[in-house]
Structure formats: C-alpha cells, structure tokens
Amino acid sequence: MPDATCYAQVTVTLPLSGPYTYLVPDHLRPHAAVGSRVLVPFGRRTVTGYITAFAPPSKKIRVKKIIDTLDPCPLFTPGMVPLFQWIADYYIAPMGDVIKTALPGGLNVVDRQVVSLTTSGTRAAADPACPETEKELLDILGNTPVPLKQLLDSEPPIPRSLIKVLENKGWVTVTRELSTARARAKMETVAEAASGPLPKKGVTEKRQLLLDFLRVHGPTARADLNRKLPSAKSTLGPMVEMGLIHLSEDRVERSPLGEEIVPDTPPSLTDEQQQVVSTVSAQLSSGYATFLLKGVTGSGKTEVYMRLVEDALAAGKTAVVLVPEIALIAQTDRRFKARFGDRIAVLHSGLSDGERYDQWVKIAEKRVSVVIGARSAIFAPLTDIGLIVVDEEHDGSYKQESGLRYNARDLAAVRARMEGAVVLLGSATPSIQSAWNARTGKFKEVLLTKRVNQKPMPEIEVVDLKKYKDLPGIHTFLTPRLVEAMTQTLDRDEQVLLFLNRRGFSGAPICAHCGEPLKCRHCDVSMTFHKGVNAFRCHICGYFEPAKTHCRICNGHKIKLLGSGTEKVEEAVKDIFPHKNVARMDQDTTARRGSLLKILKGVREKQVDIVVGTQMIAKGHDFPDITLVGVICADTALNLPDFRAGERTFQLLAQVAGRAGRGDKPGRVILQTYVPDHFTIGCAVDHDADAFYTQETSFRRALAYPPFTRIILVRIADKNSGRCRTAAQKLSGLLWERRPDQGIAIMGPAEAPLTRAMNRYRWQILLKGESPSAMKKMITDALAAFRKEGGFSGVSISIDVDPYALG
Ligand code: ADP
Ligand code: ZN
C-alpha cells in the first residue's frame, strides 16, 4: 500500500547539507505541505526543519517521524524552493542557512538540556555531611531546572564531571526540553453566545446583559469584553459553566500601524512618466524582463512604481517593492499605504519578531497582494508575482553583510526569472553594474530626465577646503562661504541641510604628547569621541572608554580631538546660529524606536531650521523647504582602498544634492572638498552621470574589476594572529592547486585592510575571474580539502560572492 506512507524531505536549520527524509504521521498530514515548519528528531536532539518536497527515501533506511507541525500555514511557497537552491549554490551556503535567512527571525525551536534536582537531591542538600562543592551545585539548582549550558558557562564554570557524579548518585537528572521560539501566532480567548433557549433559573440581570452584548456584537475577545462591559469579569465564568457562552482560542494579528494614513488621489502623470509606465506595463503580460529606470532626483519615480503595481494587481498578479531601510521608515511606505490601503504588508527591521511573523503569515495566506520592505522582503512568500520593484537599486543596504551575504537586488532578477515576472530597478545614480547591463542590452533602459513640474536641478558651488585649512577653529569646516549661504537661506525662512558622513564628535583622537592615535583595544581602528555620552567608542565593536583616558603608548593624559563628525558640526552650528533650531540625524540620535520619525516630523513641520546628518539624510526624503544643502567634506569616502570608492562618492553626492530645491523655490548646494579637481567631484557638480559612467567603466575594464569580472572574497579570521596567517596560507595553497590554467586570478592571502576586528585577526584571499561557476568549484573543493586535513577547527572562514566592501 504505497499510498499509506507519506514521506517528506526536510531541511533542518543546522549548517548541514541535507535534506533528510521523515515519515509524516497520519494525524499531521492535513497540516504538512511544502513550506511547513516542522519539529523533527535529529540524532539525539529535536530541531526545527522545513518541508521542501515529498518523496520516499532514495535507499532503504529506517525513517523517523515528524513530531509536529508548527504554524497555521506553510511559511514559503513551493515556487521558492528552486530559489533557495539557486542561492545555496550561488553563495556557497547550506540550504538550511538559506531558509533560515529567508524566513522572519525568531522562529527556530531547538531543544536544550536542563539539570533538575530530584527528591533525594533535596534531602542530600539538607544533610550536613554533604560535600561542599556538591552542596553548592544542589543549592544553585533549587526548585527550578537550570539549562546545562548555563552551568557549564558560568563563572567559575561548573565541571561537567561534577554534574555526572551527582547524576550517578541520583541527586540530579539531566533532561531535554524545547526552548520556545520567540515568534509565533498570538492567540486570544474569544467569547460567543450559545444558541438555544435560556434556562428558567440562574440568568441574573447582569448575566442577561452579557448575553445581549454578545448577541449584538457577535464573538468578542475576552480582553475587549472586559473593557467594554466591566461586569463581564464576574459574569463570564458562571455563564460558561452553564453552557450559555462558549470560549474558543483565536489567532489575532499584531498590527505595526503607526499614524493613521489618509488615502491619496493619484496625480495625472507627466508625459515622461506615462511613457515609462506604458513601456514597462506592456511587458507585464509577456513575462520576465529587467528594466533600469534612470530618473533624476525628484522626477517622480515613486509615482511610476505605484502605477505599475496597480497594473500588476489589475492583471491578477502580486507585487514586491524593495526600498532601502531608511526610506521605508521615512515615507515611501506611507505613500504606498495611502494608495493601496490594507492590500499591503510591510517587512522591515523596525518590526518586532511577533509583528514580522504576523505580516509574514498574512502574505502566506494570500490576504495581501503587495509587499513593501527592505532587502529581506525579496523572500516574501507571495505567489503569482507580476512585478518586483527595487528602488534606489544602487544602495549598499541591499547587500547583507553578515551570515549569508546575499544581494537582494540581484536576487530580484533571479526570482523574477523563475516566476516570469518583470523587474524594475530605479535610481538617479544606477550602479555601474546595472548601467553596464543596460548598455549591453541585458536590461532595458527607461528614462525620466526632468524633475516633476520642470523644477531645475540645484546649482552646485565648490569650495576648496585647502584654502581654509589654516583658519582657526570651526571655520576650517564651516567655511565663511558656507556660513554666508546659510545666513541668507535662514533669513528667507527656508531650511538648511548639512551633510557629513561621519558620526560622533571627533573621529581622529590623538595623543597630544606623542602623536599616536587612540585606537580600540580590540580592533585596528581609531576610536571616535562622542560628546553626548562623554566617552570614546569603537564603531566596529562598540568598545567604550571614558573621556578621561590616557595614551597607551606614552601614558600621556592629554588627547587632542582631531577630525570632525556630526556632533562637532552640530555644536559649531549652534554656536554660530544660537537662535535657530538644529537637529542631528545619525545612528546615535535615531537608535531609539520612533526617534527618527520625530526628527523627520520636526523637519517637515519646520520646527527645525538646520538639520545635520550622515548619509541617512541623503536618501529619499522629500522636504520642499530645504533650499540649501551643505556638504561639509565631499571626499571622506574617496580615498578608501576599494575599487568602488569613486562610484559610492558620486552616488552619495548626487543623492544629497537631490535633497535641495524639491519645492517651489530653487535649490542650491555648497560642496566643500580638498580635491576640487577630482574627476568624481567634477561630474557630481555638473550633474553629469554619463561622463562619470564612461570614465569609471573604462577604469574598471582596464583593471579587470566588476562588471568585467566576478569577485569572490574568502575571509579568514582567528583570535591568534599566527594561526590566522597559517590557515590563510594553507587555504590559498589548496586553491592554487585547483586553479585552472587560465581565467582565474588569485590575489593574496593578504591581511585585510581592517587587520583586526573584535579581537580577531583578519586575512583574505580574493578570486577574480569571468566564470563564477569555475571559481565556486575551486572554492568548494579547496574548502573540503581544508576541512578534511583538519587542524584549524576554531578558524572562521566566510565566503562573500560579489562582495560590496573589500575590507
Ligand atoms: P523621486 O523618487 O524620483 O526622487 P518622487 O517620487 O519622490 O521623486 O517625486 C517627487 C515629488 O513629485 C513628490 O512630492 C511626488 O508626490 C510629486 N509627483 C510625482 N509625480 C507627480 C505628478 N505626475 N504630478 C504631480 N506631482 C507629482
Ligand atoms: Zn573595537
């Protein structure tokens, strides 16, 4: 009877290849589908897994049973399994890691071992003859079981042997229990009036009131009931006992709603917008294609996205809109909500685990047809996707920089190809990669060349900082030219935005005696002084040192605070314009939930005259009264040891400049720099993206950098510097042995530009070539050999395919 047995392929969330075959017990069959989260026995443990297929085991083996299913619905669609497989292959990662990365956080259930006291253990603890060390452990256990790991990791650690001794004496037991997941469906009790006639006795007036209430309002959550009808607290219990009211458990949805949003009326499109919408929309019925929308800042790209999403929905399809994290919180999601109301689900890191889980289930149950979110929204469990929009496609935040280092923009194209959907990448300053794809015909290009209502691009004036470097104090970075422009703007009652891509007060503290920089104890970088908390901080690991510190080289106690960050600029601005309201917007002032919204609201409502910020202020915001943008130092990022330094600088400057003059009044930009003649700066000043692209592309071609080659970066890290170097050399040797005769270059091993981070030394090997599959095969084989030989068990090795940052 083959039909009687149902086998599932389950991928477990452990870094193992899998999948593994399990038997689906009869009672779980109705709940088991591809995408279902299940609890399975694995070795001696119980872990979470996901069903990725139904198929019998390939050979005759003893198969274990699935223990339970965990959610009201599958968490991903069958159509996403090939996507996961593609990712596992492309990014050289275990399938379990891919699924874990794709799904909302906080879902994993894993078992753990706990130690508990037995009755004879309790008696032994009370016995004066009990040895001291044993009594200590028995006392720690007390009445509640303690996780084994907690005991082993305590300070000082409890030896495993001691626990074993007590276990043998029968004083403690070690058992396994499940740790609960942080995110799951939220349940509440709902009361409902039973039908049928009332009994003659026992229905008091108060009880009748409750019954009437439920008959009028229908089933009501107990919490609501208690609020609306306080007498229900005492009457509900007896009524349930009498069988007149039924209680049931129901799933409720946590709603991450912020302010109330008023529906908007779509404006009529400009000719250019109409042209773009028609072109892209026509493709919706013919399947996969990628469009690159080059649209200057303020040209109305968001309106184009919304029209196309509407067209996709009208065709019975769904849509995904990816935006950089910050734009989401700022306003893009409000504009979409105003247009699409409750047909939208939102996914971003500002949600709690529970809220994100609820949004996820809402998508999986097909209750919404548009998902707007940051990079992880590319994994939204939608079916029938017609359109994927990637706004500000050049933005670095689409690349995940830890764990599975995927790029959501690239995955958008992969997923769209699998689902026959259309991709629209939009930007005022497309990445070199995408611009190249458009030039070679891989992407189709659509253009918005004019700002809505023909508003001109802001005029950019360059100020040479070299001329001011000997001026005293704050005027070295707030030059007289900039201060003058600020005064004029503020006198007209308009707003000023000052941009500097460095937070804190001083980014280069040095010892006044010996001139050595003050570095982090755990990383090879300078500390940053933060005046707000009066301490030095490391931006890599968070290490903290009080303001009264000393030089570790000469013990000198005077530290000079060189280099300026947003805090210093803010202080200087307050000093020059004491009667103006200044707001600072950076990671430090926006860490708390809701604080960013508050700052943005202040700017929008003009309670703020001057806003100082990092690149956070460069993205997406649309403030009509900002007419002056001041760039404090345009070249902070230009000298980084990274082939993308020029590209990033150009994009950032164009974006910041794009914040000026979006309303009726013309905008103006003052750009301060030490290198006014630099090509990148010149192109930004002239708003000449084409010139920049032409030059940058030929530079990339000459040096064989992407988009002309592919890069894979292998990072090696270890606490011990010698071991780290040896491991890097070993791995590099294994790679060389596997290198084909031509087509792949191996660079390194070399110390990473950031040589030590969080107490770990860092080395790297860079592979460059035209065929990613050949490079991947080399790496997979070399890694397998590396692991097989052993000897480097603690060394961490991570692989970054198409790295964004080469540090
Ligand atoms: P971008 O994303 O290209 O920088 P936005 O989409 O933010 O530009 O649009 C800039 C401003 O123009 C917004 O305030 C938007 O509401 C407005 N806008 C967009 N399209 C139109 C249109 N067709 N008619 C009138 N206003 C428009
Ligand atoms: Zn550090």
PDB file of C-alpha atoms and ligand atoms in Angstrom, residues 267-270 273 295-303 331 335 452-453 622 662, ligand 1:
ATOM      1  CA  PRO A 267      -1.941  62.859  -9.869  1.00  0.00           C
ATOM      2  CA  SER A 268      -2.045  62.793 -13.640  1.00  0.00           C
ATOM      3  CA  LEU A 269       1.263  61.567 -14.978  1.00  0.00           C
ATOM      4  CA  THR A 270       3.755  63.694 -16.830  1.00  0.00           C
ATOM      5  CA  GLN A 273       6.149  59.146 -16.571  1.00  0.00           C
ATOM      6  CA  GLY A 295      15.322  59.057 -13.254  1.00  0.00           C
ATOM      7  CA  VAL A 296      16.873  62.211 -11.848  1.00  0.00           C
ATOM      8  CA  THR A 297      16.082  63.018  -8.197  1.00  0.00           C
ATOM      9  CA  GLY A 298      12.579  64.439  -7.901  1.00  0.00           C
ATOM     10  CA  SER A 299      11.429  63.069 -11.255  1.00  0.00           C
ATOM     11  CA  GLY A 300       8.554  61.145  -9.711  1.00  0.00           C
ATOM     12  CA  LYS A 301       9.849  57.577  -9.700  1.00  0.00           C
ATOM     13  CA  THR A 302       7.662  56.527  -6.781  1.00  0.00           C
ATOM     14  CA  GLU A 303       4.539  57.533  -8.693  1.00  0.00           C
ATOM     15  CA  GLN A 331       7.884  57.984   3.749  1.00  0.00           C
ATOM     16  CA  ARG A 335       2.816  56.762   0.126  1.00  0.00           C
ATOM     17  CA  VAL A 452       8.233  66.940 -11.970  1.00  0.00           C
ATOM     18  CA  ASN A 453       6.910  70.434 -12.829  1.00  0.00           C
ATOM     19  CA  ASP A 622      11.191  64.937   0.080  1.00  0.00           C
ATOM     20  CA  ARG A 662      12.355  69.990  -4.326  1.00  0.00           C
TER      21      ARG A 662
HETATM   22  P1  ADP B   1      11.955  60.636  -6.953  1.00  0.00           P
HETATM   23  O1  ADP B   1      11.667  59.364  -6.202  1.00  0.00           O
HETATM   24  O2  ADP B   1      12.130  60.418  -8.420  1.00  0.00           O
HETATM   25  O3  ADP B   1      13.042  61.460  -6.354  1.00  0.00           O
HETATM   26  P2  ADP B   1       9.360  61.373  -6.040  1.00  0.00           P
HETATM   27  O4  ADP B   1       8.638  60.171  -6.489  1.00  0.00           O
HETATM   28  O5  ADP B   1       9.693  61.500  -4.600  1.00  0.00           O
HETATM   29  O6  ADP B   1      10.667  61.567  -6.892  1.00  0.00           O
HETATM   30  O7  ADP B   1       8.529  62.636  -6.518  1.00  0.00           O
HETATM   31  C1  ADP B   1       8.850  63.958  -6.157  1.00  0.00           C
HETATM   32  C2  ADP B   1       7.603  64.732  -5.848  1.00  0.00           C
HETATM   33  O8  ADP B   1       6.783  64.930  -7.018  1.00  0.00           O
HETATM   34  C3  ADP B   1       6.696  64.053  -4.837  1.00  0.00           C
HETATM   35  O9  ADP B   1       6.244  65.017  -3.912  1.00  0.00           O
HETATM   36  C4  ADP B   1       5.540  63.499  -5.663  1.00  0.00           C
HETATM   37  O10 ADP B   1       4.340  63.431  -4.919  1.00  0.00           O
HETATM   38  C5  ADP B   1       5.433  64.515  -6.788  1.00  0.00           C
HETATM   39  N1  ADP B   1       4.912  63.943  -8.046  1.00  0.00           N
HETATM   40  C6  ADP B   1       5.290  62.805  -8.637  1.00  0.00           C
HETATM   41  N2  ADP B   1       4.647  62.612  -9.810  1.00  0.00           N
HETATM   42  C7  ADP B   1       3.803  63.672  -9.952  1.00  0.00           C
HETATM   43  C8  ADP B   1       2.874  64.070 -10.971  1.00  0.00           C
HETATM   44  N3  ADP B   1       2.667  63.343 -12.068  1.00  0.00           N
HETATM   45  N4  ADP B   1       2.205  65.224 -10.792  1.00  0.00           N
HETATM   46  C9  ADP B   1       2.411  65.970  -9.696  1.00  0.00           C
HETATM   47  N5  ADP B   1       3.274  65.662  -8.719  1.00  0.00           N
HETATM   48  C10 ADP B   1       3.984  64.530  -8.832  1.00  0.00           C
END
